[in-house]
Amino acid sequence: MKRVGDLLRQLLEERGWASGDPYSPLFAGWPGVVGEELASHCSLVEVEDGVLVVEVDHPGWLQMVSMRRQAVLAAARRAAPGARITGLRARIGS
């Protein structure tokens, strides 16, 4: 018979939540998610109820993030399979 703690640990590991933060792979590997060029002009600043909040450094890059929205979401879901990613919101940073 397994202990409850062992079962819980196994469940967390299976879902990729062992680190406690399922979104940490996104922050750590942001250039791999969006690509080097886009990452040099935007950054992931937070995740709010499953929505990635991205800041860009220029209105032109805001449009680029918008155009690549579906590709970025798909890449983010692959990078952090244990995270609940429902959308992406981009804004011009300060």
mmCIF file of N, CA, C and O in Angstrom:
data_model
loop_
_atom_site.group_PDB
_atom_site.id
_atom_site.type_symbol
_atom_site.label_atom_id
_atom_site.label_comp_id
_atom_site.label_asym_id
_atom_site.label_seq_id
_atom_site.Cartn_x
_atom_site.Cartn_y
_atom_site.Cartn_z
ATOM 1 N N MET A 1 0.851 -1.181 0.000
ATOM 2 C CA MET A 1 0.000 0.000 0.000
ATOM 3 C C MET A 1 0.894 1.241 0.000
ATOM 4 O O MET A 1 1.838 1.333 0.768
ATOM 5 N N LYS A 2 0.561 2.202 -0.887
ATOM 6 C CA LYS A 2 1.349 3.431 -0.989
ATOM 7 C C LYS A 2 0.803 4.488 -0.046
ATOM 8 O O LYS A 2 -0.396 4.543 0.232
ATOM 9 N N ARG A 3 1.706 5.342 0.390
ATOM 10 C CA ARG A 3 1.314 6.458 1.243
ATOM 11 C C ARG A 3 0.706 7.566 0.385
ATOM 12 O O ARG A 3 1.020 7.713 -0.795
ATOM 13 N N VAL A 4 -0.158 8.357 0.968
ATOM 14 C CA VAL A 4 -0.823 9.451 0.259
ATOM 15 C C VAL A 4 0.206 10.432 -0.297
ATOM 16 O O VAL A 4 0.091 10.896 -1.432
ATOM 17 N N GLY A 5 1.227 10.752 0.465
ATOM 18 C CA GLY A 5 2.270 11.675 0.013
ATOM 19 C C GLY A 5 2.978 11.162 -1.229
ATOM 20 O O GLY A 5 3.277 11.925 -2.146
ATOM 21 N N ASP A 6 3.242 9.855 -1.271
ATOM 22 C CA ASP A 6 3.892 9.264 -2.440
ATOM 23 C C ASP A 6 2.987 9.327 -3.667
ATOM 24 O O ASP A 6 3.445 9.603 -4.779
ATOM 25 N N LEU A 7 1.706 9.064 -3.475
ATOM 26 C CA LEU A 7 0.754 9.143 -4.577
ATOM 27 C C LEU A 7 0.635 10.573 -5.109
ATOM 28 O O LEU A 7 0.590 10.797 -6.318
ATOM 29 N N LEU A 8 0.599 11.529 -4.210
ATOM 30 C CA LEU A 8 0.516 12.929 -4.609
ATOM 31 C C LEU A 8 1.765 13.357 -5.363
ATOM 32 O O LEU A 8 1.677 14.012 -6.406
ATOM 33 N N ARG A 9 2.922 12.994 -4.881
ATOM 34 C CA ARG A 9 4.188 13.313 -5.541
ATOM 35 C C ARG A 9 4.222 12.704 -6.944
ATOM 36 O O ARG A 9 4.605 13.350 -7.905
ATOM 37 N N GLN A 10 3.760 11.476 -7.078
ATOM 38 C CA GLN A 10 3.724 10.805 -8.379
ATOM 39 C C GLN A 10 2.791 11.542 -9.344
ATOM 40 O O GLN A 10 3.132 11.764 -10.498
ATOM 41 N N LEU A 11 1.632 11.951 -8.856
ATOM 42 C CA LEU A 11 0.681 12.688 -9.685
ATOM 43 C C LEU A 11 1.284 14.016 -10.154
ATOM 44 O O LEU A 11 1.180 14.376 -11.328
ATOM 45 N N LEU A 12 1.920 14.734 -9.248
ATOM 46 C CA LEU A 12 2.533 16.014 -9.609
ATOM 47 C C LEU A 12 3.642 15.828 -10.644
ATOM 48 O O LEU A 12 3.748 16.616 -11.590
ATOM 49 N N GLU A 13 4.439 14.810 -10.494
ATOM 50 C CA GLU A 13 5.515 14.541 -11.450
ATOM 51 C C GLU A 13 4.956 14.170 -12.817
ATOM 52 O O GLU A 13 5.461 14.618 -13.843
ATOM 53 N N GLU A 14 3.906 13.360 -12.851
ATOM 54 C CA GLU A 14 3.291 12.944 -14.113
ATOM 55 C C GLU A 14 2.726 14.137 -14.883
ATOM 56 O O GLU A 14 2.748 14.163 -16.098
ATOM 57 N N ARG A 15 2.239 15.119 -14.173
ATOM 58 C CA ARG A 15 1.647 16.294 -14.819
ATOM 59 C C ARG A 15 2.657 17.417 -15.021
ATOM 60 O O ARG A 15 2.298 18.481 -15.509
ATOM 61 N N GLY A 16 3.908 17.202 -14.644
ATOM 62 C CA GLY A 16 4.931 18.218 -14.820
ATOM 63 C C GLY A 16 4.879 19.330 -13.796
ATOM 64 O O GLY A 16 5.400 20.409 -14.014
ATOM 65 N N TRP A 17 4.238 19.084 -12.677
ATOM 66 C CA TRP A 17 4.083 20.100 -11.647
ATOM 67 C C TRP A 17 5.019 19.890 -10.469
ATOM 68 O O TRP A 17 4.865 20.516 -9.430
ATOM 69 N N ALA A 18 6.014 19.065 -10.633
ATOM 70 C CA ALA A 18 6.886 18.734 -9.505
ATOM 71 C C ALA A 18 7.589 19.958 -8.949
ATOM 72 O O ALA A 18 7.861 20.043 -7.767
ATOM 73 N N SER A 19 7.902 20.939 -9.784
ATOM 74 C CA SER A 19 8.605 22.127 -9.314
ATOM 75 C C SER A 19 7.697 23.036 -8.504
ATOM 76 O O SER A 19 8.159 23.956 -7.863
ATOM 77 N N GLY A 20 6.394 22.794 -8.555
ATOM 78 C CA GLY A 20 5.455 23.635 -7.837
ATOM 79 C C GLY A 20 4.895 24.750 -8.707
ATOM 80 O O GLY A 20 3.846 25.281 -8.425
ATOM 81 N N ASP A 21 5.577 25.129 -9.763
ATOM 82 C CA ASP A 21 5.111 26.180 -10.653
ATOM 83 C C ASP A 21 5.115 25.666 -12.085
ATOM 84 O O ASP A 21 6.158 25.589 -12.723
ATOM 85 N N PRO A 22 3.954 25.298 -12.604
ATOM 86 C CA PRO A 22 3.914 24.724 -13.950
ATOM 87 C C PRO A 22 4.286 25.722 -15.039
ATOM 88 O O PRO A 22 4.573 25.333 -16.162
ATOM 89 N N TYR A 23 4.304 27.019 -14.705
ATOM 90 C CA TYR A 23 4.632 28.041 -15.695
ATOM 91 C C TYR A 23 6.129 28.377 -15.755
ATOM 92 O O TYR A 23 6.561 29.095 -16.644
ATOM 93 N N SER A 24 6.914 27.860 -14.819
ATOM 94 C CA SER A 24 8.332 28.210 -14.787
ATOM 95 C C SER A 24 9.082 27.878 -16.076
ATOM 96 O O SER A 24 9.970 28.644 -16.461
ATOM 97 N N PRO A 25 8.750 26.794 -16.805
ATOM 98 C CA PRO A 25 9.456 26.561 -18.070
ATOM 99 C C PRO A 25 9.240 27.678 -19.097
ATOM 100 O O PRO A 25 10.097 27.929 -19.938
ATOM 101 N N LEU A 26 8.112 28.359 -19.015
ATOM 102 C CA LEU A 26 7.849 29.462 -19.944
ATOM 103 C C LEU A 26 8.755 30.649 -19.667
ATOM 104 O O LEU A 26 9.317 31.243 -20.589
ATOM 105 N N PHE A 27 8.894 30.996 -18.397
ATOM 106 C CA PHE A 27 9.749 32.128 -18.041
ATOM 107 C C PHE A 27 11.211 31.805 -18.315
ATOM 108 O O PHE A 27 11.952 32.631 -18.841
ATOM 109 N N ALA A 28 11.615 30.593 -17.973
ATOM 110 C CA ALA A 28 13.013 30.202 -18.161
ATOM 111 C C ALA A 28 13.381 30.020 -19.628
ATOM 112 O O ALA A 28 14.505 30.301 -20.024
ATOM 113 N N GLY A 29 12.435 29.581 -20.438
ATOM 114 C CA GLY A 29 12.736 29.283 -21.828
ATOM 115 C C GLY A 29 11.986 30.147 -22.826
ATOM 116 O O GLY A 29 11.683 29.701 -23.935
ATOM 117 N N TRP A 30 11.668 31.384 -22.455
ATOM 118 C CA TRP A 30 10.882 32.261 -23.308
ATOM 119 C C TRP A 30 11.446 32.397 -24.728
ATOM 120 O O TRP A 30 10.695 32.294 -25.701
ATOM 121 N N PRO A 31 12.758 32.590 -24.919
ATOM 122 C CA PRO A 31 13.283 32.681 -26.298
ATOM 123 C C PRO A 31 13.012 31.419 -27.117
ATOM 124 O O PRO A 31 12.776 31.509 -28.321
ATOM 125 N N GLY A 32 12.987 30.291 -26.486
ATOM 126 C CA GLY A 32 12.675 29.058 -27.190
ATOM 127 C C GLY A 32 11.212 28.940 -27.557
ATOM 128 O O GLY A 32 10.851 28.262 -28.514
ATOM 129 N N VAL A 33 10.362 29.625 -26.814
ATOM 130 C CA VAL A 33 8.927 29.593 -27.076
ATOM 131 C C VAL A 33 8.573 30.507 -28.250
ATOM 132 O O VAL A 33 7.875 30.111 -29.166
ATOM 133 N N VAL A 34 9.090 31.736 -28.226
ATOM 134 C CA VAL A 34 8.696 32.714 -29.246
ATOM 135 C C VAL A 34 9.741 32.923 -30.335
ATOM 136 O O VAL A 34 9.456 33.578 -31.329
ATOM 137 N N GLY A 35 10.944 32.395 -30.127
ATOM 138 C CA GLY A 35 12.021 32.625 -31.078
ATOM 139 C C GLY A 35 12.904 33.777 -30.613
ATOM 140 O O GLY A 35 12.435 34.690 -29.931
ATOM 141 N N GLU A 36 14.168 33.714 -30.981
ATOM 142 C CA GLU A 36 15.152 34.704 -30.516
ATOM 143 C C GLU A 36 14.789 36.128 -30.930
ATOM 144 O O GLU A 36 14.904 37.058 -30.138
ATOM 145 N N GLU A 37 14.378 36.320 -32.186
ATOM 146 C CA GLU A 37 14.098 37.672 -32.665
ATOM 147 C C GLU A 37 12.952 38.312 -31.900
ATOM 148 O O GLU A 37 13.067 39.442 -31.412
ATOM 149 N N LEU A 38 11.851 37.590 -31.769
ATOM 150 C CA LEU A 38 10.704 38.138 -31.049
ATOM 151 C C LEU A 38 11.025 38.314 -29.565
ATOM 152 O O LEU A 38 10.635 39.318 -28.957
ATOM 153 N N ALA A 39 11.772 37.376 -29.003
ATOM 154 C CA ALA A 39 12.119 37.461 -27.575
ATOM 155 C C ALA A 39 12.983 38.684 -27.268
ATOM 156 O O ALA A 39 12.966 39.188 -26.149
ATOM 157 N N SER A 40 13.722 39.169 -28.260
ATOM 158 C CA SER A 40 14.558 40.353 -28.015
ATOM 159 C C SER A 40 13.720 41.631 -27.945
ATOM 160 O O SER A 40 14.226 42.683 -27.558
ATOM 161 N N HIS A 41 12.441 41.537 -28.291
ATOM 162 C CA HIS A 41 11.567 42.710 -28.256
ATOM 163 C C HIS A 41 10.354 42.525 -27.356
ATOM 164 O O HIS A 41 9.538 43.440 -27.219
ATOM 165 N N CYS A 42 10.193 41.347 -26.777
ATOM 166 C CA CYS A 42 9.063 41.129 -25.882
ATOM 167 C C CYS A 42 9.474 40.199 -24.752
ATOM 168 O O CYS A 42 10.420 39.429 -24.877
ATOM 169 N N SER A 43 8.746 40.297 -23.666
ATOM 170 C CA SER A 43 9.037 39.416 -22.532
ATOM 171 C C SER A 43 7.723 39.002 -21.868
ATOM 172 O O SER A 43 6.734 39.734 -21.878
ATOM 173 N N LEU A 44 7.759 37.814 -21.309
ATOM 174 C CA LEU A 44 6.629 37.302 -20.542
ATOM 175 C C LEU A 44 6.734 37.905 -19.148
ATOM 176 O O LEU A 44 7.726 37.707 -18.457
ATOM 177 N N VAL A 45 5.732 38.692 -18.742
ATOM 178 C CA VAL A 45 5.817 39.360 -17.446
ATOM 179 C C VAL A 45 4.991 38.680 -16.360
ATOM 180 O O VAL A 45 5.319 38.792 -15.179
ATOM 181 N N GLU A 46 3.924 37.989 -16.762
ATOM 182 C CA GLU A 46 3.132 37.260 -15.775
ATOM 183 C C GLU A 46 2.154 36.330 -16.482
ATOM 184 O O GLU A 46 1.955 36.420 -17.699
ATOM 185 N N VAL A 47 1.568 35.458 -15.712
ATOM 186 C CA VAL A 47 0.486 34.610 -16.196
ATOM 187 C C VAL A 47 -0.681 34.863 -15.262
ATOM 188 O O VAL A 47 -0.570 34.689 -14.052
ATOM 189 N N GLU A 48 -1.788 35.325 -15.830
ATOM 190 C CA GLU A 48 -2.946 35.722 -15.039
ATOM 191 C C GLU A 48 -4.137 34.856 -15.423
ATOM 192 O O GLU A 48 -4.666 34.991 -16.523
ATOM 193 N N ASP A 49 -4.518 33.946 -14.551
ATOM 194 C CA ASP A 49 -5.632 33.019 -14.822
ATOM 195 C C ASP A 49 -5.457 32.282 -16.141
ATOM 196 O O ASP A 49 -6.390 32.163 -16.928
ATOM 197 N N GLY A 50 -4.243 31.824 -16.406
ATOM 198 C CA GLY A 50 -3.960 31.061 -17.610
ATOM 199 C C GLY A 50 -3.652 31.894 -18.840
ATOM 200 O O GLY A 50 -3.337 31.351 -19.895
ATOM 201 N N VAL A 51 -3.729 33.204 -18.726
ATOM 202 C CA VAL A 51 -3.444 34.102 -19.851
ATOM 203 C C VAL A 51 -2.009 34.621 -19.725
ATOM 204 O O VAL A 51 -1.639 35.199 -18.703
ATOM 205 N N LEU A 52 -1.225 34.402 -20.770
ATOM 206 C CA LEU A 52 0.143 34.911 -20.800
ATOM 207 C C LEU A 52 0.092 36.417 -21.029
ATOM 208 O O LEU A 52 -0.550 36.887 -21.966
ATOM 209 N N VAL A 53 0.760 37.171 -20.180
ATOM 210 C CA VAL A 53 0.817 38.622 -20.328
ATOM 211 C C VAL A 53 2.224 38.968 -20.813
ATOM 212 O O VAL A 53 3.211 38.707 -20.132
ATOM 213 N N VAL A 54 2.269 39.544 -22.020
ATOM 214 C CA VAL A 54 3.530 39.817 -22.695
ATOM 215 C C VAL A 54 3.673 41.320 -22.884
ATOM 216 O O VAL A 54 2.725 41.998 -23.286
ATOM 217 N N GLU A 55 4.878 41.844 -22.596
ATOM 218 C CA GLU A 55 5.167 43.250 -22.851
ATOM 219 C C GLU A 55 6.130 43.345 -24.016
ATOM 220 O O GLU A 55 7.101 42.592 -24.095
ATOM 221 N N VAL A 56 5.846 44.298 -24.910
ATOM 222 C CA VAL A 56 6.697 44.537 -26.071
ATOM 223 C C VAL A 56 7.297 45.931 -25.960
ATOM 224 O O VAL A 56 6.811 46.775 -25.210
ATOM 225 N N ASP A 57 8.357 46.174 -26.744
ATOM 226 C CA ASP A 57 9.038 47.463 -26.651
ATOM 227 C C ASP A 57 8.654 48.469 -27.731
ATOM 228 O O ASP A 57 9.156 49.583 -27.745
ATOM 229 N N HIS A 58 7.727 48.096 -28.626
ATOM 230 C CA HIS A 58 7.352 48.990 -29.726
ATOM 231 C C HIS A 58 6.010 48.521 -30.299
ATOM 232 O O HIS A 58 5.745 47.313 -30.342
ATOM 233 N N PRO A 59 5.180 49.448 -30.762
ATOM 234 C CA PRO A 59 3.881 49.055 -31.336
ATOM 235 C C PRO A 59 3.987 48.057 -32.490
ATOM 236 O O PRO A 59 3.108 47.205 -32.663
ATOM 237 N N GLY A 60 5.040 48.142 -33.276
ATOM 238 C CA GLY A 60 5.212 47.190 -34.375
ATOM 239 C C GLY A 60 5.353 45.760 -33.869
ATOM 240 O O GLY A 60 4.844 44.814 -34.481
ATOM 241 N N TRP A 61 6.032 45.593 -32.734
ATOM 242 C CA TRP A 61 6.193 44.259 -32.154
ATOM 243 C C TRP A 61 4.908 43.790 -31.499
ATOM 244 O O TRP A 61 4.644 42.593 -31.423
ATOM 245 N N LEU A 62 4.076 44.733 -31.069
ATOM 246 C CA LEU A 62 2.766 44.373 -30.554
ATOM 247 C C LEU A 62 1.940 43.711 -31.665
ATOM 248 O O LEU A 62 1.291 42.685 -31.457
ATOM 249 N N GLN A 63 2.014 44.278 -32.840
ATOM 250 C CA GLN A 63 1.316 43.699 -33.980
ATOM 251 C C GLN A 63 1.895 42.326 -34.341
ATOM 252 O O GLN A 63 1.160 41.401 -34.671
ATOM 253 N N MET A 64 3.217 42.189 -34.260
ATOM 254 C CA MET A 64 3.852 40.908 -34.583
ATOM 255 C C MET A 64 3.411 39.824 -33.600
ATOM 256 O O MET A 64 3.115 38.695 -34.013
ATOM 257 N N VAL A 65 3.348 40.148 -32.329
ATOM 258 C CA VAL A 65 2.873 39.175 -31.335
ATOM 259 C C VAL A 65 1.432 38.795 -31.642
ATOM 260 O O VAL A 65 1.070 37.612 -31.583
ATOM 261 N N SER A 66 0.626 39.780 -31.991
ATOM 262 C CA SER A 66 -0.764 39.507 -32.325
ATOM 263 C C SER A 66 -0.873 38.570 -33.533
ATOM 264 O O SER A 66 -1.675 37.639 -33.535
ATOM 265 N N MET A 67 -0.053 38.800 -34.550
ATOM 266 C CA MET A 67 -0.080 37.960 -35.743
ATOM 267 C C MET A 67 0.383 36.535 -35.456
ATOM 268 O O MET A 67 -0.081 35.590 -36.078
ATOM 269 N N ARG A 68 1.273 36.371 -34.491
ATOM 270 C CA ARG A 68 1.825 35.054 -34.154
ATOM 271 C C ARG A 68 1.143 34.416 -32.953
ATOM 272 O O ARG A 68 1.620 33.414 -32.419
ATOM 273 N N ARG A 69 0.046 34.984 -32.530
ATOM 274 C CA ARG A 69 -0.650 34.545 -31.307
ATOM 275 C C ARG A 69 -0.851 33.028 -31.240
ATOM 276 O O ARG A 69 -0.500 32.383 -30.250
ATOM 277 N N GLN A 70 -1.423 32.437 -32.255
ATOM 278 C CA GLN A 70 -1.722 31.000 -32.222
ATOM 279 C C GLN A 70 -0.446 30.165 -32.156
ATOM 280 O O GLN A 70 -0.388 29.169 -31.426
ATOM 281 N N ALA A 71 0.580 30.567 -32.892
ATOM 282 C CA ALA A 71 1.851 29.834 -32.866
ATOM 283 C C ALA A 71 2.513 29.949 -31.497
ATOM 284 O O ALA A 71 3.067 28.974 -30.981
ATOM 285 N N VAL A 72 2.446 31.141 -30.887
ATOM 286 C CA VAL A 72 3.038 31.338 -29.554
ATOM 287 C C VAL A 72 2.293 30.502 -28.525
ATOM 288 O O VAL A 72 2.915 29.842 -27.672
ATOM 289 N N LEU A 73 0.971 30.493 -28.594
ATOM 290 C CA LEU A 73 0.191 29.690 -27.644
ATOM 291 C C LEU A 73 0.499 28.200 -27.795
ATOM 292 O O LEU A 73 0.664 27.495 -26.793
ATOM 293 N N ALA A 74 0.599 27.737 -29.025
ATOM 294 C CA ALA A 74 0.909 26.319 -29.253
ATOM 295 C C ALA A 74 2.292 25.982 -28.707
ATOM 296 O O ALA A 74 2.482 24.954 -28.049
ATOM 297 N N ALA A 75 3.271 26.844 -28.953
ATOM 298 C CA ALA A 75 4.629 26.604 -28.456
ATOM 299 C C ALA A 75 4.671 26.663 -26.931
ATOM 300 O O ALA A 75 5.373 25.879 -26.292
ATOM 301 N N ALA A 76 3.910 27.575 -26.343
ATOM 302 C CA ALA A 76 3.872 27.690 -24.880
ATOM 303 C C ALA A 76 3.260 26.440 -24.256
ATOM 304 O O ALA A 76 3.747 25.944 -23.241
ATOM 305 N N ARG A 77 2.230 25.919 -24.881
ATOM 306 C CA ARG A 77 1.597 24.700 -24.355
ATOM 307 C C ARG A 77 2.534 23.495 -24.460
ATOM 308 O O ARG A 77 2.523 22.630 -23.588
ATOM 309 N N ARG A 78 3.343 23.464 -25.519
ATOM 310 C CA ARG A 78 4.329 22.376 -25.642
ATOM 311 C C ARG A 78 5.442 22.531 -24.599
ATOM 312 O O ARG A 78 5.913 21.554 -24.034
ATOM 313 N N ALA A 79 5.858 23.768 -24.354
ATOM 314 C CA ALA A 79 6.955 24.024 -23.414
ATOM 315 C C ALA A 79 6.539 23.777 -21.964
ATOM 316 O O ALA A 79 7.376 23.413 -21.142
ATOM 317 N N ALA A 80 5.278 23.987 -21.661
ATOM 318 C CA ALA A 80 4.793 23.814 -20.288
ATOM 319 C C ALA A 80 3.505 22.995 -20.314
ATOM 320 O O ALA A 80 2.415 23.519 -20.098
ATOM 321 N N PRO A 81 3.624 21.700 -20.584
ATOM 322 C CA PRO A 81 2.424 20.866 -20.729
ATOM 323 C C PRO A 81 1.576 20.777 -19.464
ATOM 324 O O PRO A 81 0.377 20.494 -19.543
ATOM 325 N N GLY A 82 2.164 21.030 -18.318
ATOM 326 C CA GLY A 82 1.407 20.960 -17.077
ATOM 327 C C GLY A 82 0.685 22.245 -16.732
ATOM 328 O O GLY A 82 -0.065 22.300 -15.772
ATOM 329 N N ALA A 83 0.896 23.278 -17.531
ATOM 330 C CA ALA A 83 0.283 24.578 -17.255
ATOM 331 C C ALA A 83 -1.044 24.696 -17.986
ATOM 332 O O ALA A 83 -1.237 24.128 -19.048
ATOM 333 N N ARG A 84 -1.932 25.448 -17.412
ATOM 334 C CA ARG A 84 -3.214 25.737 -18.061
ATOM 335 C C ARG A 84 -3.070 27.074 -18.774
ATOM 336 O O ARG A 84 -3.102 28.131 -18.152
ATOM 337 N N ILE A 85 -2.881 27.030 -20.083
ATOM 338 C CA ILE A 85 -2.688 28.236 -20.878
ATOM 339 C C ILE A 85 -3.929 28.435 -21.742
ATOM 340 O O ILE A 85 -4.236 27.616 -22.596
ATOM 341 N N THR A 86 -4.638 29.543 -21.489
ATOM 342 C CA THR A 86 -5.895 29.770 -22.180
ATOM 343 C C THR A 86 -5.848 30.922 -23.181
ATOM 344 O O THR A 86 -6.730 31.037 -24.018
ATOM 345 N N GLY A 87 -4.857 31.778 -23.069
ATOM 346 C CA GLY A 87 -4.804 32.921 -23.970
ATOM 347 C C GLY A 87 -3.528 33.707 -23.825
ATOM 348 O O GLY A 87 -2.630 33.357 -23.051
ATOM 349 N N LEU A 88 -3.468 34.794 -24.587
ATOM 350 C CA LEU A 88 -2.292 35.651 -24.592
ATOM 351 C C LEU A 88 -2.756 37.094 -24.711
ATOM 352 O O LEU A 88 -3.625 37.401 -25.536
ATOM 353 N N ARG A 89 -2.209 37.943 -23.883
ATOM 354 C CA ARG A 89 -2.510 39.384 -23.939
ATOM 355 C C ARG A 89 -1.184 40.121 -24.040
ATOM 356 O O ARG A 89 -0.278 39.885 -23.253
ATOM 357 N N ALA A 90 -1.081 40.980 -25.034
ATOM 358 C CA ALA A 90 0.160 41.736 -25.228
ATOM 359 C C ALA A 90 -0.097 43.216 -24.999
ATOM 360 O O ALA A 90 -1.199 43.726 -25.271
ATOM 361 N N ARG A 91 0.916 43.890 -24.491
ATOM 362 C CA ARG A 91 0.817 45.329 -24.247
ATOM 363 C C ARG A 91 2.185 45.966 -24.439
ATOM 364 O O ARG A 91 3.212 45.271 -24.407
ATOM 365 N N ILE A 92 2.188 47.242 -24.631
ATOM 366 C CA ILE A 92 3.448 47.964 -24.769
ATOM 367 C C ILE A 92 3.970 48.230 -23.364
ATOM 368 O O ILE A 92 3.246 48.722 -22.496
ATOM 369 N N GLY A 93 5.221 47.848 -23.145
ATOM 370 C CA GLY A 93 5.828 48.007 -21.821
ATOM 371 C C GLY A 93 6.320 49.416 -21.577
ATOM 372 O O GLY A 93 6.405 50.252 -22.478
ATOM 373 N N SER A 94 6.633 49.681 -20.327
ATOM 374 C CA SER A 94 7.100 51.017 -19.950
ATOM 375 C C SER A 94 8.600 51.109 -19.999
ATOM 376 O O SER A 94 9.320 50.170 -20.015
#
